[in-house]
Amino acid sequence: MKNIVVLVSGGGTNLQALIDAEQRGEIKNGKITCVISSKPDAYALERAKKYGINTLVCNRREYPDRKAYSSAILSLIQQENADLVVYAGFMIILDELVVRAMENKMINVHPALIPSFCGEGYYGLRVHEQALKKGVKLTGATVHFVNEECDGGPIILQKAVEVLDDDTPETLQKRVMEQAEWKILPRAVSLFCEDRLTVTDGKVKIVQEEQ
Ligand code: GAR
């Protein structure tokens, strides 16, 4: 059974989707063992506590720079014996020292079809604001491994979502979450825990289930 550590910063609906999937038995060979928040008041912490999941706070404001913060996060990840780290609405870019220590063992969910609307500055509602500004007819979500490049790691799963004429950033965010993020994140986590993801030349292949 693999230990899953989830990093959060906010409301935690993606964390909830993971918890619900685990409760339904859909995370095969994995268990959420700890939730770490970059903010002490993140609602995601309440969600975790409700299910008896261990919670930790690593407050970004208490560290002088990205490197110091990243070292602190890495220590916690190692202390928790994480086999997999999931960024579920975690809004901080960590230093490459974490990426190197956890290569192809950290996954992120991004609310757009990478390589569109991604990279530094594209997070949360901003992503949907930019998608609406551009007038794209399709957007979606991507789950990918985390590497040194912001939102640039190997893509595991993607799902497209239609943009409607009267969408606001908020309505679009909600549809992308419901139709894409909350489905592909638990699926990708399970595939990882089942050892069904391989990465070659920066590309992910999904190993078919044994019959
Ligand atoms: C989600 O839409 C997630 O994809 C996005 O922030 C939201 C967090 O919601 N993450 C990013 O933009 C990261 N670049 P949640 O806290 O309810 O899961």
PDB file of C-alpha atoms and ligand atoms in Angstrom:
ATOM      1  CA  MET A   1       0.000   0.000   0.000  1.00  0.00           C
ATOM      2  CA  LYS A   2       1.466   3.359  -1.048  1.00  0.00           C
ATOM      3  CA  ASN A   3       1.461   6.407   1.241  1.00  0.00           C
ATOM      4  CA  ILE A   4      -0.107   9.419  -0.451  1.00  0.00           C
ATOM      5  CA  VAL A   5       0.704  12.895   0.877  1.00  0.00           C
ATOM      6  CA  VAL A   6      -1.547  15.662  -0.463  1.00  0.00           C
ATOM      7  CA  LEU A   7      -0.396  19.292  -0.626  1.00  0.00           C
ATOM      8  CA  VAL A   8      -3.128  21.938  -0.475  1.00  0.00           C
ATOM      9  CA  SER A   9      -3.557  25.706  -0.186  1.00  0.00           C
ATOM     10  CA  GLY A  10      -7.293  26.350  -0.343  1.00  0.00           C
ATOM     11  CA  GLY A  11     -10.772  24.935  -0.478  1.00  0.00           C
ATOM     12  CA  GLY A  12      -9.669  21.394  -1.141  1.00  0.00           C
ATOM     13  CA  THR A  13     -12.376  20.152  -3.507  1.00  0.00           C
ATOM     14  CA  ASN A  14      -9.761  18.072  -5.321  1.00  0.00           C
ATOM     15  CA  LEU A  15      -8.669  16.630  -1.983  1.00  0.00           C
ATOM     16  CA  GLN A  16     -12.336  15.803  -1.362  1.00  0.00           C
ATOM     17  CA  ALA A  17     -12.527  14.032  -4.731  1.00  0.00           C
ATOM     18  CA  LEU A  18      -9.513  11.940  -3.705  1.00  0.00           C
ATOM     19  CA  ILE A  19     -11.003  11.137  -0.294  1.00  0.00           C
ATOM     20  CA  ASP A  20     -14.331  10.166  -1.906  1.00  0.00           C
ATOM     21  CA  ALA A  21     -12.556   7.953  -4.442  1.00  0.00           C
ATOM     22  CA  GLU A  22     -10.587   6.277  -1.663  1.00  0.00           C
ATOM     23  CA  GLN A  23     -13.795   5.690   0.306  1.00  0.00           C
ATOM     24  CA  ARG A  24     -15.348   4.053  -2.759  1.00  0.00           C
ATOM     25  CA  GLY A  25     -12.295   1.781  -3.111  1.00  0.00           C
ATOM     26  CA  GLU A  26     -11.203   3.457  -6.336  1.00  0.00           C
ATOM     27  CA  ILE A  27      -7.651   4.272  -5.215  1.00  0.00           C
ATOM     28  CA  LYS A  28      -6.186   0.845  -5.601  1.00  0.00           C
ATOM     29  CA  ASN A  29      -3.090   0.178  -3.514  1.00  0.00           C
ATOM     30  CA  GLY A  30      -2.935   3.724  -2.075  1.00  0.00           C
ATOM     31  CA  LYS A  31      -3.983   5.556   1.081  1.00  0.00           C
ATOM     32  CA  ILE A  32      -3.993   9.268   1.890  1.00  0.00           C
ATOM     33  CA  THR A  33      -1.835   9.374   4.996  1.00  0.00           C
ATOM     34  CA  CYS A  34      -1.217  13.091   5.409  1.00  0.00           C
ATOM     35  CA  VAL A  35      -2.424  16.476   4.143  1.00  0.00           C
ATOM     36  CA  ILE A  36       0.013  19.397   4.252  1.00  0.00           C
ATOM     37  CA  SER A  37      -1.279  22.946   3.819  1.00  0.00           C
ATOM     38  CA  SER A  38       0.679  26.072   2.912  1.00  0.00           C
ATOM     39  CA  LYS A  39      -1.974  28.113   4.737  1.00  0.00           C
ATOM     40  CA  PRO A  40      -3.135  27.600   8.319  1.00  0.00           C
ATOM     41  CA  ASP A  41      -6.761  28.530   7.505  1.00  0.00           C
ATOM     42  CA  ALA A  42      -7.221  26.394   4.374  1.00  0.00           C
ATOM     43  CA  TYR A  43     -10.629  24.702   4.418  1.00  0.00           C
ATOM     44  CA  ALA A  44      -8.956  21.605   2.958  1.00  0.00           C
ATOM     45  CA  LEU A  45      -7.572  20.935   6.463  1.00  0.00           C
ATOM     46  CA  GLU A  46     -11.117  20.612   7.846  1.00  0.00           C
ATOM     47  CA  ARG A  47     -11.989  18.149   5.099  1.00  0.00           C
ATOM     48  CA  ALA A  48      -9.002  15.968   6.019  1.00  0.00           C
ATOM     49  CA  LYS A  49      -9.689  16.107   9.765  1.00  0.00           C
ATOM     50  CA  LYS A  50     -13.270  14.955   9.199  1.00  0.00           C
ATOM     51  CA  TYR A  51     -11.889  11.683   7.852  1.00  0.00           C
ATOM     52  CA  GLY A  52      -9.228  11.308  10.522  1.00  0.00           C
ATOM     53  CA  ILE A  53      -6.390  12.085   8.119  1.00  0.00           C
ATOM     54  CA  ASN A  54      -3.244  13.497   9.719  1.00  0.00           C
ATOM     55  CA  THR A  55      -2.797  17.219   8.888  1.00  0.00           C
ATOM     56  CA  LEU A  56       0.248  19.472   8.956  1.00  0.00           C
ATOM     57  CA  VAL A  57       0.664  23.180   8.234  1.00  0.00           C
ATOM     58  CA  CYS A  58       3.817  24.497   6.594  1.00  0.00           C
ATOM     59  CA  ASN A  59       3.076  28.205   6.413  1.00  0.00           C
ATOM     60  CA  ARG A  60       4.757  29.885   3.446  1.00  0.00           C
ATOM     61  CA  ARG A  61       4.826  33.180   5.345  1.00  0.00           C
ATOM     62  CA  GLU A  62       7.167  31.745   7.957  1.00  0.00           C
ATOM     63  CA  TYR A  63       9.993  31.131   5.466  1.00  0.00           C
ATOM     64  CA  PRO A  64      12.207  33.799   3.891  1.00  0.00           C
ATOM     65  CA  ASP A  65      12.381  32.325   0.389  1.00  0.00           C
ATOM     66  CA  ARG A  66      11.392  29.492  -1.933  1.00  0.00           C
ATOM     67  CA  LYS A  67      14.450  27.397  -1.118  1.00  0.00           C
ATOM     68  CA  ALA A  68      13.953  27.476   2.637  1.00  0.00           C
ATOM     69  CA  TYR A  69      10.260  26.688   2.238  1.00  0.00           C
ATOM     70  CA  SER A  70      10.993  23.854  -0.176  1.00  0.00           C
ATOM     71  CA  SER A  71      13.480  22.276   2.263  1.00  0.00           C
ATOM     72  CA  ALA A  72      10.853  22.371   4.987  1.00  0.00           C
ATOM     73  CA  ILE A  73       8.248  20.739   2.726  1.00  0.00           C
ATOM     74  CA  LEU A  74      10.742  18.067   1.630  1.00  0.00           C
ATOM     75  CA  SER A  75      11.547  17.227   5.262  1.00  0.00           C
ATOM     76  CA  LEU A  76       7.850  16.747   5.998  1.00  0.00           C
ATOM     77  CA  ILE A  77       7.318  14.625   2.881  1.00  0.00           C
ATOM     78  CA  GLN A  78      10.232  12.395   3.887  1.00  0.00           C
ATOM     79  CA  GLN A  79       9.137  12.257   7.508  1.00  0.00           C
ATOM     80  CA  GLU A  80       5.741  11.013   6.300  1.00  0.00           C
ATOM     81  CA  ASN A  81       7.365   8.328   4.108  1.00  0.00           C
ATOM     82  CA  ALA A  82       5.479   9.576   1.073  1.00  0.00           C
ATOM     83  CA  ASP A  83       5.475   7.278  -1.954  1.00  0.00           C
ATOM     84  CA  LEU A  84       3.401   9.809  -3.895  1.00  0.00           C
ATOM     85  CA  VAL A  85       2.897  13.553  -3.403  1.00  0.00           C
ATOM     86  CA  VAL A  86      -0.219  15.114  -4.924  1.00  0.00           C
ATOM     87  CA  TYR A  87      -0.514  18.851  -5.502  1.00  0.00           C
ATOM     88  CA  ALA A  88      -4.269  19.400  -5.109  1.00  0.00           C
ATOM     89  CA  GLY A  89      -4.748  23.136  -5.446  1.00  0.00           C
ATOM     90  CA  PHE A  90      -1.285  23.720  -3.990  1.00  0.00           C
ATOM     91  CA  MET A  91      -0.426  27.225  -5.127  1.00  0.00           C
ATOM     92  CA  ILE A  92       3.308  27.348  -4.457  1.00  0.00           C
ATOM     93  CA  ILE A  93       6.080  26.483  -6.867  1.00  0.00           C
ATOM     94  CA  LEU A  94       8.712  24.439  -5.058  1.00  0.00           C
ATOM     95  CA  ASP A  95      12.428  24.527  -5.677  1.00  0.00           C
ATOM     96  CA  GLU A  96      13.986  21.879  -7.888  1.00  0.00           C
ATOM     97  CA  LEU A  97      15.589  20.251  -4.846  1.00  0.00           C
ATOM     98  CA  VAL A  98      12.149  18.775  -4.085  1.00  0.00           C
ATOM     99  CA  VAL A  99      11.619  17.726  -7.703  1.00  0.00           C
ATOM    100  CA  ARG A 100      14.994  15.980  -7.804  1.00  0.00           C
ATOM    101  CA  ALA A 101      14.311  14.099  -4.553  1.00  0.00           C
ATOM    102  CA  MET A 102      10.842  13.033  -5.729  1.00  0.00           C
ATOM    103  CA  GLU A 103      11.260  12.664  -9.479  1.00  0.00           C
ATOM    104  CA  ASN A 104       8.169  11.147 -11.114  1.00  0.00           C
ATOM    105  CA  LYS A 105       6.630  10.755  -7.677  1.00  0.00           C
ATOM    106  CA  MET A 106       4.774  14.065  -7.549  1.00  0.00           C
ATOM    107  CA  ILE A 107       1.665  14.862  -9.555  1.00  0.00           C
ATOM    108  CA  ASN A 108      -0.260  18.091 -10.062  1.00  0.00           C
ATOM    109  CA  VAL A 109      -3.725  18.895 -11.343  1.00  0.00           C
ATOM    110  CA  HIS A 110      -3.948  21.984 -13.540  1.00  0.00           C
ATOM    111  CA  PRO A 111      -7.276  23.490 -14.661  1.00  0.00           C
ATOM    112  CA  ALA A 112      -6.512  23.770 -18.391  1.00  0.00           C
ATOM    113  CA  LEU A 113      -5.376  21.637 -21.300  1.00  0.00           C
ATOM    114  CA  ILE A 114      -1.591  21.992 -21.041  1.00  0.00           C
ATOM    115  CA  PRO A 115       0.273  23.523 -22.919  1.00  0.00           C
ATOM    116  CA  SER A 116      -2.516  26.137 -23.019  1.00  0.00           C
ATOM    117  CA  PHE A 117      -3.001  28.560 -20.143  1.00  0.00           C
ATOM    118  CA  CYS A 118      -0.240  27.239 -17.919  1.00  0.00           C
ATOM    119  CA  GLY A 119       3.070  28.252 -16.370  1.00  0.00           C
ATOM    120  CA  GLU A 120       3.884  30.887 -13.755  1.00  0.00           C
ATOM    121  CA  GLY A 121       0.977  33.197 -13.020  1.00  0.00           C
ATOM    122  CA  TYR A 122      -1.634  30.749 -14.281  1.00  0.00           C
ATOM    123  CA  TYR A 123      -3.434  29.372 -11.269  1.00  0.00           C
ATOM    124  CA  GLY A 124      -6.961  29.113  -9.916  1.00  0.00           C
ATOM    125  CA  LEU A 125      -9.534  31.484 -11.430  1.00  0.00           C
ATOM    126  CA  ARG A 126      -6.882  33.312 -13.461  1.00  0.00           C
ATOM    127  CA  VAL A 127      -6.610  30.312 -15.753  1.00  0.00           C
ATOM    128  CA  HIS A 128     -10.310  30.472 -16.578  1.00  0.00           C
ATOM    129  CA  GLU A 129     -10.238  34.262 -16.990  1.00  0.00           C
ATOM    130  CA  GLN A 130      -7.533  33.849 -19.623  1.00  0.00           C
ATOM    131  CA  ALA A 131      -9.361  31.025 -21.388  1.00  0.00           C
ATOM    132  CA  LEU A 132     -12.493  33.199 -21.625  1.00  0.00           C
ATOM    133  CA  LYS A 133     -10.441  36.190 -22.766  1.00  0.00           C
ATOM    134  CA  LYS A 134      -8.994  34.129 -25.608  1.00  0.00           C
ATOM    135  CA  GLY A 135     -12.407  32.780 -26.538  1.00  0.00           C
ATOM    136  CA  VAL A 136     -11.439  29.119 -26.654  1.00  0.00           C
ATOM    137  CA  LYS A 137     -14.361  26.762 -27.211  1.00  0.00           C
ATOM    138  CA  LEU A 138     -12.791  23.891 -25.336  1.00  0.00           C
ATOM    139  CA  THR A 139     -10.746  23.898 -22.177  1.00  0.00           C
ATOM    140  CA  GLY A 140     -10.295  21.195 -19.547  1.00  0.00           C
ATOM    141  CA  ALA A 141      -7.865  19.832 -17.021  1.00  0.00           C
ATOM    142  CA  THR A 142      -4.510  18.083 -17.007  1.00  0.00           C
ATOM    143  CA  VAL A 143      -2.837  15.819 -14.470  1.00  0.00           C
ATOM    144  CA  HIS A 144       0.921  15.669 -14.905  1.00  0.00           C
ATOM    145  CA  PHE A 145       4.123  14.745 -13.123  1.00  0.00           C
ATOM    146  CA  VAL A 146       5.874  17.708 -11.551  1.00  0.00           C
ATOM    147  CA  ASN A 147       9.294  18.625 -12.935  1.00  0.00           C
ATOM    148  CA  GLU A 148      11.531  21.744 -12.796  1.00  0.00           C
ATOM    149  CA  GLU A 149       9.381  23.561 -15.331  1.00  0.00           C
ATOM    150  CA  CYS A 150       6.138  25.033 -13.960  1.00  0.00           C
ATOM    151  CA  ASP A 151       3.266  22.906 -15.396  1.00  0.00           C
ATOM    152  CA  GLY A 152       5.805  21.372 -17.791  1.00  0.00           C
ATOM    153  CA  GLY A 153       6.156  17.794 -16.557  1.00  0.00           C
ATOM    154  CA  PRO A 154       5.046  14.613 -18.345  1.00  0.00           C
ATOM    155  CA  ILE A 155       1.278  14.547 -18.941  1.00  0.00           C
ATOM    156  CA  ILE A 156      -0.620  11.640 -17.375  1.00  0.00           C
ATOM    157  CA  LEU A 157      -4.279  12.356 -18.184  1.00  0.00           C
ATOM    158  CA  GLN A 158      -6.296  15.157 -19.798  1.00  0.00           C
ATOM    159  CA  LYS A 159     -10.007  15.760 -20.194  1.00  0.00           C
ATOM    160  CA  ALA A 160     -11.704  18.394 -22.349  1.00  0.00           C
ATOM    161  CA  VAL A 161     -14.641  20.531 -21.210  1.00  0.00           C
ATOM    162  CA  GLU A 162     -16.860  22.748 -23.357  1.00  0.00           C
ATOM    163  CA  VAL A 163     -16.842  26.512 -22.844  1.00  0.00           C
ATOM    164  CA  LEU A 164     -20.305  28.120 -23.028  1.00  0.00           C
ATOM    165  CA  ASP A 165     -21.104  31.590 -24.398  1.00  0.00           C
ATOM    166  CA  ASP A 166     -22.386  32.908 -21.091  1.00  0.00           C
ATOM    167  CA  ASP A 167     -19.610  31.439 -18.925  1.00  0.00           C
ATOM    168  CA  THR A 168     -17.974  33.514 -16.213  1.00  0.00           C
ATOM    169  CA  PRO A 169     -14.611  32.460 -14.758  1.00  0.00           C
ATOM    170  CA  GLU A 170     -16.552  31.033 -11.819  1.00  0.00           C
ATOM    171  CA  THR A 171     -19.025  28.950 -13.851  1.00  0.00           C
ATOM    172  CA  LEU A 172     -16.235  27.674 -16.066  1.00  0.00           C
ATOM    173  CA  GLN A 173     -14.072  26.779 -13.063  1.00  0.00           C
ATOM    174  CA  LYS A 174     -16.961  24.819 -11.561  1.00  0.00           C
ATOM    175  CA  ARG A 175     -17.626  22.877 -14.788  1.00  0.00           C
ATOM    176  CA  VAL A 176     -13.933  22.090 -15.280  1.00  0.00           C
ATOM    177  CA  MET A 177     -13.719  20.802 -11.717  1.00  0.00           C
ATOM    178  CA  GLU A 178     -16.877  18.690 -11.915  1.00  0.00           C
ATOM    179  CA  GLN A 179     -16.369  17.272 -15.392  1.00  0.00           C
ATOM    180  CA  ALA A 180     -12.592  16.951 -15.468  1.00  0.00           C
ATOM    181  CA  GLU A 181     -10.436  17.579 -12.379  1.00  0.00           C
ATOM    182  CA  TRP A 182     -12.430  15.524  -9.890  1.00  0.00           C
ATOM    183  CA  LYS A 183     -12.429  12.589 -12.318  1.00  0.00           C
ATOM    184  CA  ILE A 184      -8.915  12.515 -13.726  1.00  0.00           C
ATOM    185  CA  LEU A 185      -7.026  13.302 -10.518  1.00  0.00           C
ATOM    186  CA  PRO A 186      -8.247  10.244  -8.555  1.00  0.00           C
ATOM    187  CA  ARG A 187      -7.830   8.112 -11.689  1.00  0.00           C
ATOM    188  CA  ALA A 188      -4.210   9.211 -12.135  1.00  0.00           C
ATOM    189  CA  VAL A 189      -3.477   8.671  -8.451  1.00  0.00           C
ATOM    190  CA  SER A 190      -4.813   5.135  -8.645  1.00  0.00           C
ATOM    191  CA  LEU A 191      -2.826   4.384 -11.804  1.00  0.00           C
ATOM    192  CA  PHE A 192       0.335   5.569 -10.042  1.00  0.00           C
ATOM    193  CA  CYS A 193      -0.383   3.474  -6.954  1.00  0.00           C
ATOM    194  CA  GLU A 194      -1.024   0.428  -9.129  1.00  0.00           C
ATOM    195  CA  ASP A 195       2.427   0.959 -10.763  1.00  0.00           C
ATOM    196  CA  ARG A 196       0.745   1.424 -14.126  1.00  0.00           C
ATOM    197  CA  LEU A 197       2.531   4.633 -15.192  1.00  0.00           C
ATOM    198  CA  THR A 198       5.841   4.598 -17.026  1.00  0.00           C
ATOM    199  CA  VAL A 199       7.778   7.665 -18.165  1.00  0.00           C
ATOM    200  CA  THR A 200      10.050   7.463 -21.206  1.00  0.00           C
ATOM    201  CA  ASP A 201      11.563  10.493 -22.962  1.00  0.00           C
ATOM    202  CA  GLY A 202       9.249  12.810 -21.027  1.00  0.00           C
ATOM    203  CA  LYS A 203       6.131  10.917 -22.089  1.00  0.00           C
ATOM    204  CA  VAL A 204       3.808   8.854 -19.936  1.00  0.00           C
ATOM    205  CA  LYS A 205       2.452   5.476 -20.955  1.00  0.00           C
ATOM    206  CA  ILE A 206      -0.358   3.743 -19.116  1.00  0.00           C
ATOM    207  CA  VAL A 207       0.253   0.046 -18.657  1.00  0.00           C
ATOM    208  CA  GLN A 208      -2.878  -1.977 -19.418  1.00  0.00           C
ATOM    209  CA  GLU A 209      -4.422  -3.878 -16.550  1.00  0.00           C
ATOM    210  CA  GLU A 210      -3.613  -7.586 -16.458  1.00  0.00           C
ATOM    211  CA  GLN A 211      -6.626  -9.653 -17.509  1.00  0.00           C
TER     212      GLN A 211
HETATM  213  C1  GAR B   1      -8.263  23.772  -8.825  1.00  0.00           C
HETATM  214  O1  GAR B   1      -9.007  24.207  -9.936  1.00  0.00           O
HETATM  215  C2  GAR B   1      -6.855  23.381  -9.260  1.00  0.00           C
HETATM  216  O2  GAR B   1      -6.804  22.757 -10.504  1.00  0.00           O
HETATM  217  C3  GAR B   1      -6.209  24.743  -9.327  1.00  0.00           C
HETATM  218  O3  GAR B   1      -6.723  25.458  -8.230  1.00  0.00           O
HETATM  219  C4  GAR B   1      -8.004  24.936  -7.856  1.00  0.00           C
HETATM  220  C5  GAR B   1      -7.957  24.503  -6.415  1.00  0.00           C
HETATM  221  O4  GAR B   1      -9.215  24.087  -5.958  1.00  0.00           O
HETATM  222  N1  GAR B   1      -4.778  24.616  -9.301  1.00  0.00           N
HETATM  223  C6  GAR B   1      -3.961  25.423  -9.961  1.00  0.00           C
HETATM  224  O5  GAR B   1      -4.359  26.371 -10.604  1.00  0.00           O
HETATM  225  C7  GAR B   1      -2.489  25.081  -9.859  1.00  0.00           C
HETATM  226  N2  GAR B   1      -1.765  25.695 -10.923  1.00  0.00           N
HETATM  227  P1  GAR B   1      -9.396  23.121  -4.702  1.00  0.00           P
HETATM  228  O6  GAR B   1      -8.574  23.690  -3.539  1.00  0.00           O
HETATM  229  O7  GAR B   1     -10.879  23.210  -4.405  1.00  0.00           O
HETATM  230  O8  GAR B   1      -8.963  21.737  -5.089  1.00  0.00           O
END
